mmCIF file of C-alpha atoms in Angstrom:
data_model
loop_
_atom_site.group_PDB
_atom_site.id
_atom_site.type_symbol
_atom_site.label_atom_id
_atom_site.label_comp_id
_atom_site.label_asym_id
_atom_site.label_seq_id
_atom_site.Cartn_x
_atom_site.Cartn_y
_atom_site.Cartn_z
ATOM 1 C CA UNK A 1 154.728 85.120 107.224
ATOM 2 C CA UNK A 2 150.923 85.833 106.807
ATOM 3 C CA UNK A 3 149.349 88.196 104.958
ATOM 4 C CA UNK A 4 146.596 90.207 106.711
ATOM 5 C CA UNK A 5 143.813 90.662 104.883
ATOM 6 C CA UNK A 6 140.629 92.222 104.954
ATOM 7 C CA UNK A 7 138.486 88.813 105.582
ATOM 8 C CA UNK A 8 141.041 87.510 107.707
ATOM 9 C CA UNK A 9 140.783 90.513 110.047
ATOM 10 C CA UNK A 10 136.606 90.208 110.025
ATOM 11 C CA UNK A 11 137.647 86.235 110.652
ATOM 12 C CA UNK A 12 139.812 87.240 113.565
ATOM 13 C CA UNK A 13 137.084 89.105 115.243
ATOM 14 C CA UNK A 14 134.146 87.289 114.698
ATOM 15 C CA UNK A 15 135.629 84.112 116.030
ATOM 16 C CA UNK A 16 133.730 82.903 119.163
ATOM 17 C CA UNK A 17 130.819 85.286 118.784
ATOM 18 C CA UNK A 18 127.401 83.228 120.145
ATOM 19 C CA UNK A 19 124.834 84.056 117.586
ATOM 20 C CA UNK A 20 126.569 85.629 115.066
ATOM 21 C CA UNK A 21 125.175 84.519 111.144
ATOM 22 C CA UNK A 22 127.571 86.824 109.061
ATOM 23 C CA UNK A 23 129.648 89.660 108.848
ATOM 24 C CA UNK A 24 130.453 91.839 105.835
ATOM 25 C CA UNK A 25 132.428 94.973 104.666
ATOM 26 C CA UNK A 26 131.083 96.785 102.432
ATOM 27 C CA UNK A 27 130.494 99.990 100.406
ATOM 28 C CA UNK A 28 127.863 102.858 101.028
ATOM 29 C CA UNK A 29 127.841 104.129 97.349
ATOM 30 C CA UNK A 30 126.648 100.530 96.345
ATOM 31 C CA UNK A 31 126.499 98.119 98.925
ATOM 32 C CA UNK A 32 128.631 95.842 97.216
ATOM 33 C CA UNK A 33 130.568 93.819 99.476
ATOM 34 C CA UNK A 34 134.647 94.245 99.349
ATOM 35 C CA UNK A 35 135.002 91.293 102.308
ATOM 36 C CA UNK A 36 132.034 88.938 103.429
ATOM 37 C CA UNK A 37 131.874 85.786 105.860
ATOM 38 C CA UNK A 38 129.253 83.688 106.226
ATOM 39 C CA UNK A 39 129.873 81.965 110.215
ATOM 40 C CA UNK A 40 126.515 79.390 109.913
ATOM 41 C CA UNK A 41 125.708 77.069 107.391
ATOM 42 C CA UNK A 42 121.929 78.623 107.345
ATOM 43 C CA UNK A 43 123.309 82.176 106.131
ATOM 44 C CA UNK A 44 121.017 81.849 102.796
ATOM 45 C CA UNK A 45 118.065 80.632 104.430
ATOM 46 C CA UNK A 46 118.181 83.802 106.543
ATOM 47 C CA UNK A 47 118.834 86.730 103.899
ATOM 48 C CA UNK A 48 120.747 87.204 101.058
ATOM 49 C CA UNK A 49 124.211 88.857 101.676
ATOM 50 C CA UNK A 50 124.118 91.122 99.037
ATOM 51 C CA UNK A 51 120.471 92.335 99.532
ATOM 52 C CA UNK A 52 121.805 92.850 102.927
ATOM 53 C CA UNK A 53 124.785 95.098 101.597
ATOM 54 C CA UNK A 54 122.491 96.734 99.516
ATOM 55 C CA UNK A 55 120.292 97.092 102.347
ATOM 56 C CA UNK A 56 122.671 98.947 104.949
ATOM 57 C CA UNK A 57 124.363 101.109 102.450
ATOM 58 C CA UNK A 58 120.606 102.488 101.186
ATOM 59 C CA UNK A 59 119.935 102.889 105.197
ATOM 60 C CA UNK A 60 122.670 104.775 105.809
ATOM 61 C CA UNK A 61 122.351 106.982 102.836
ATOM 62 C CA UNK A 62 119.103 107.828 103.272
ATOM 63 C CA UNK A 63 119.748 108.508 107.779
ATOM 64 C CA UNK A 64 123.097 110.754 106.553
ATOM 65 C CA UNK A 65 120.414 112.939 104.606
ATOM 66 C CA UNK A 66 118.457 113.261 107.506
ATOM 67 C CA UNK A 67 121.531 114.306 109.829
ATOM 68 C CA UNK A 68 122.852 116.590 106.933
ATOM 69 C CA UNK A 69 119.310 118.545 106.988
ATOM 70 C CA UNK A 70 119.782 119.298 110.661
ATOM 71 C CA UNK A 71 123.901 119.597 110.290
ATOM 72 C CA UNK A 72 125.468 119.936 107.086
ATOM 73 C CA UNK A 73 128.718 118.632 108.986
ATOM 74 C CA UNK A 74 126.972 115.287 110.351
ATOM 75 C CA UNK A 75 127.070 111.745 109.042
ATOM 76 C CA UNK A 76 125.083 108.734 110.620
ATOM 77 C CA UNK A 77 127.970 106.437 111.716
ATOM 78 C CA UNK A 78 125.929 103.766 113.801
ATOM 79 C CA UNK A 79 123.412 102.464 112.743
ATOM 80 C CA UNK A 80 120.619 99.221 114.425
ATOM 81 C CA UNK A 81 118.016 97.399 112.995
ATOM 82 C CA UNK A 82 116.197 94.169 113.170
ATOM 83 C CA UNK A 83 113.183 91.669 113.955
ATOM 84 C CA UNK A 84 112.620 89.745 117.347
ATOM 85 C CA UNK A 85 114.549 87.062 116.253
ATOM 86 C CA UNK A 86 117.621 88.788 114.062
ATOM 87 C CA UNK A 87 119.678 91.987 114.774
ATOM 88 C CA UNK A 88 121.645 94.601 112.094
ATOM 89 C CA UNK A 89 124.295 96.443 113.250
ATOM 90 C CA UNK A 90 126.136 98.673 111.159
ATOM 91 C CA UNK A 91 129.132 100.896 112.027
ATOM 92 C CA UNK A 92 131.057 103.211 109.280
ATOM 93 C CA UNK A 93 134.279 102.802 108.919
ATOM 94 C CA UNK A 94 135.625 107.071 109.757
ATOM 95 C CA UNK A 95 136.248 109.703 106.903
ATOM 96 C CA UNK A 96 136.003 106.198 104.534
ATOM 97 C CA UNK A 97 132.863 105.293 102.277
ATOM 98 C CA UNK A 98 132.719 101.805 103.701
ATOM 99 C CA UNK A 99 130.850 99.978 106.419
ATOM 100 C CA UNK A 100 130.904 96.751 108.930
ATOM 101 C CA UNK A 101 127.855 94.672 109.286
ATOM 102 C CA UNK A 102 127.116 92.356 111.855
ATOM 103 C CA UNK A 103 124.031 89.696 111.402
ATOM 104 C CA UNK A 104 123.257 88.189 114.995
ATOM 105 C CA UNK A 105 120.693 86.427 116.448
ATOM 106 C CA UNK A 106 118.923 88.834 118.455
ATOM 107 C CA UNK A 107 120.269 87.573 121.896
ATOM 108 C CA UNK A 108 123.755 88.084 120.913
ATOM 109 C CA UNK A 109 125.445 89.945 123.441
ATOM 110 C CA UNK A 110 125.155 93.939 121.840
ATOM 111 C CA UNK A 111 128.422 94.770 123.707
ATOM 112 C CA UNK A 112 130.165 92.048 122.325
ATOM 113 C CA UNK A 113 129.347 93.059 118.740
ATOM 114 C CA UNK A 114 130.106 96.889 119.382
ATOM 115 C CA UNK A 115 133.825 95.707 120.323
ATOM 116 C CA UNK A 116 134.276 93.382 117.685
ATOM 117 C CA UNK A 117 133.358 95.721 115.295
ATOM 118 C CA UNK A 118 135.669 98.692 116.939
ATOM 119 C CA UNK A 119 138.467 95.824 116.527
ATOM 120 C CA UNK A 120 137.330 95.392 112.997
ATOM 121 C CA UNK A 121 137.479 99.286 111.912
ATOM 122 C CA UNK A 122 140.620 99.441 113.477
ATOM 123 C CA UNK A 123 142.044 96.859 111.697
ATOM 124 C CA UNK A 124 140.898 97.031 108.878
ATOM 125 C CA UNK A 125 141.117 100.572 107.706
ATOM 126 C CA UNK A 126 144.695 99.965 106.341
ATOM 127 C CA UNK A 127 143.685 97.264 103.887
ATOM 128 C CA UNK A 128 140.405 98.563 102.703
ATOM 129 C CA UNK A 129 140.309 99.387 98.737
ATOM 130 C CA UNK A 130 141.168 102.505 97.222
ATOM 131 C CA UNK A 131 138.445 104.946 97.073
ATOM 132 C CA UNK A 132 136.863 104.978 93.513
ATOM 133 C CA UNK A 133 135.576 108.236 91.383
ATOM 134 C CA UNK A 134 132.460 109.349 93.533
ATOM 135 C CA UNK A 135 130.548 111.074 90.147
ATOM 136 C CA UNK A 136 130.831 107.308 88.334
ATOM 137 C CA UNK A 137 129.836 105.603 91.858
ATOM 138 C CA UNK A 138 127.037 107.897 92.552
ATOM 139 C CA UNK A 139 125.766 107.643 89.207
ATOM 140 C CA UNK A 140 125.504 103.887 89.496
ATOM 141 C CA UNK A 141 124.587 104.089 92.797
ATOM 142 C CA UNK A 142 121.416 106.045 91.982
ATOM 143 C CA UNK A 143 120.476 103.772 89.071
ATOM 144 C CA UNK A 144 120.660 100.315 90.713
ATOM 145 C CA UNK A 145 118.501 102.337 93.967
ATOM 146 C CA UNK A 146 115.914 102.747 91.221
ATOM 147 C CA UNK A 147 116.714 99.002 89.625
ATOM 148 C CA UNK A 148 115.740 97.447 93.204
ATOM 149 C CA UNK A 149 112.672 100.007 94.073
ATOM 150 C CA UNK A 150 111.154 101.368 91.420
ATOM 151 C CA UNK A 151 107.686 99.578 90.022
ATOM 152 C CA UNK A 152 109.125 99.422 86.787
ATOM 153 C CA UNK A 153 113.026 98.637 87.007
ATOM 154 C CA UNK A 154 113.465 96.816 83.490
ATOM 155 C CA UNK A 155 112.366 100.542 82.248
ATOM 156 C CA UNK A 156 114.608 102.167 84.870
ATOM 157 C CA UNK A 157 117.242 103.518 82.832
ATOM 158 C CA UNK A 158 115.065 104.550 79.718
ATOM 159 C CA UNK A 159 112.815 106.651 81.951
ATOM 160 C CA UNK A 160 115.768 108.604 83.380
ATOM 161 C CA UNK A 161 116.871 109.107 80.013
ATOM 162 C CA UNK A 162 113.796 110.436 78.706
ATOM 163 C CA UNK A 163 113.392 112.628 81.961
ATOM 164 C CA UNK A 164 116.551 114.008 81.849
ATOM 165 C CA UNK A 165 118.000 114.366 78.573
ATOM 166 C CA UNK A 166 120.923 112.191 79.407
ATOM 167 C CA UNK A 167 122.620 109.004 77.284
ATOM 168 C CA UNK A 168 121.081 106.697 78.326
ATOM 169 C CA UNK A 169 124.126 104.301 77.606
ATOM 170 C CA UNK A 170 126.071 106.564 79.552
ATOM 171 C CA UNK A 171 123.539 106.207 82.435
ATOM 172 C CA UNK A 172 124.124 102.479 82.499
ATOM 173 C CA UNK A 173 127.697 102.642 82.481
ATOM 174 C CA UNK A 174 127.756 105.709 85.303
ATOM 175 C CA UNK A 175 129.553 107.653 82.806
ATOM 176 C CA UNK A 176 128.276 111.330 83.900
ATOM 177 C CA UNK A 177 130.256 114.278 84.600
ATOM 178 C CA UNK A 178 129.435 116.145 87.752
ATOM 179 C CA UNK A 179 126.886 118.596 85.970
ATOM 180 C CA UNK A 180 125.114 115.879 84.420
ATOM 181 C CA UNK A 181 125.354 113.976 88.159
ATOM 182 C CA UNK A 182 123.664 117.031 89.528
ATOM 183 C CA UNK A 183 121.076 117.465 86.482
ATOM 184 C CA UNK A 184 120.004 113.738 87.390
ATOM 185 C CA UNK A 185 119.835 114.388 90.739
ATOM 186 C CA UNK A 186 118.576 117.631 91.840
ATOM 187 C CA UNK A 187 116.150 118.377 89.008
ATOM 188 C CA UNK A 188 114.505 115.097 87.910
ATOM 189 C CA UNK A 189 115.197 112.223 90.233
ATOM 190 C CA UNK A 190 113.040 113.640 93.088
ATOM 191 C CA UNK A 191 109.805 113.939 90.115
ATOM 192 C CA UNK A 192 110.733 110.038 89.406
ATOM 193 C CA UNK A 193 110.688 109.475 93.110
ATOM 194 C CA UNK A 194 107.391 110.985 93.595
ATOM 195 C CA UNK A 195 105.624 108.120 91.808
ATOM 196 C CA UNK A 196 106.847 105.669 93.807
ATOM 197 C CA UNK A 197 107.058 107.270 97.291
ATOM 198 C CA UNK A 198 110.445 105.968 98.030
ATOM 199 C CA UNK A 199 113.056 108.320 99.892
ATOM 200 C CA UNK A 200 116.450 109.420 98.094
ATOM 201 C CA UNK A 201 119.431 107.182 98.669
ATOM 202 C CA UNK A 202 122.228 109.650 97.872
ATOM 203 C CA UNK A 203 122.872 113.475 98.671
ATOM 204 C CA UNK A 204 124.714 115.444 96.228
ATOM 205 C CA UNK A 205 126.328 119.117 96.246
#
């Protein structure tokens, strides 16, 4: 008998699909990957994978804020993006911190993608990973933002440190406790922010 699991159910659905470059699973704390396929050779000459995890996780982060500002009971579930000649498509996987991403061509049939990746969140819910602390995955989830934006990122975690008051060992390692989560967050990340422009990936409560 074969096991199902989590690549061989994006494998299942992504068979046959005109135009499709990869598919991935992945987290929105991080953007790390839990189940990736690459379905063309040419996958790295188009974009890195992980820069694209990274990439959809910060996007939805950052359209869930918006939502939440209008309705604190709203998360951005669907999410499309692109050039003329490649498409994103993002879906979240319901009441779960992960997400399916679809890299097409951009003539890839869009209803074709929206059921495959229906088929995929169906399927795949069971065999997704436990859910993991959310203070230690925020934490590290707001440091590596600031590794991959800031001007400065070799200085990223010394900065905060200074800033905040906070270990800066225990910064690295996403060691925080939820006051110390929300004394990073709420009182000195969005002065950081300022000097770089960029938009907050997380919320916090």
């Amino acid at each position: 008998m074969t096991i199902r699991t989590l690549i061989s159910v994006v494998e299942q659905h992504i068979a046959g699909l005109p135009g499709l470059i990869a598919a991935l699973v992945g987290r929105v704390t991080d953007g790390v990957a839990v189940a990736r396929v690459a379905y063309t050779n040419d996958v790295q000459e188009e974009i890195s994978l992980e820069q694209l995890g990274n990439y959809a996780a910060d996007l939805i982060q950052a359209n869930n804020r918006l939502c939440q500002s209008a309705s604190p009971d709203q998360e951005a579930d669907y999410l499309l993006a692109g050039t003329s000649g490649l498409r994103v498509v993002i879906k979240a996987f319901p009441k779960s911190p992960y997400f399916v991403l679809f890299l097409t061509r951009s003539h890839t049939d869009l209803k074709a993608i929206s059921e495959r990746v229906k088929a995929i969140l169906i399927d795949g819910k069971p065999l997704l990973p436990p859910v993991q602390d959310t203070t230690t995955s925020t934490t590290q989830a707001l440091v590596s933002y600031a590794r991959r934006y800031a001007p400065d990122p070799n200085f990223v975690a010394m900065r905060l440190s200074l800033k905040t008051g906070l270990d800066r060992n225990r910064l690295e390692k996403g060691t925080l406790t939820r006051q110390e989560l929300r004394i990073l967050y709420k009182r000195q990340w969005p002065i950081f922010w300022a000097e770089s422009g960029c938009l907050l990936p997380c919320r916090f409560e």
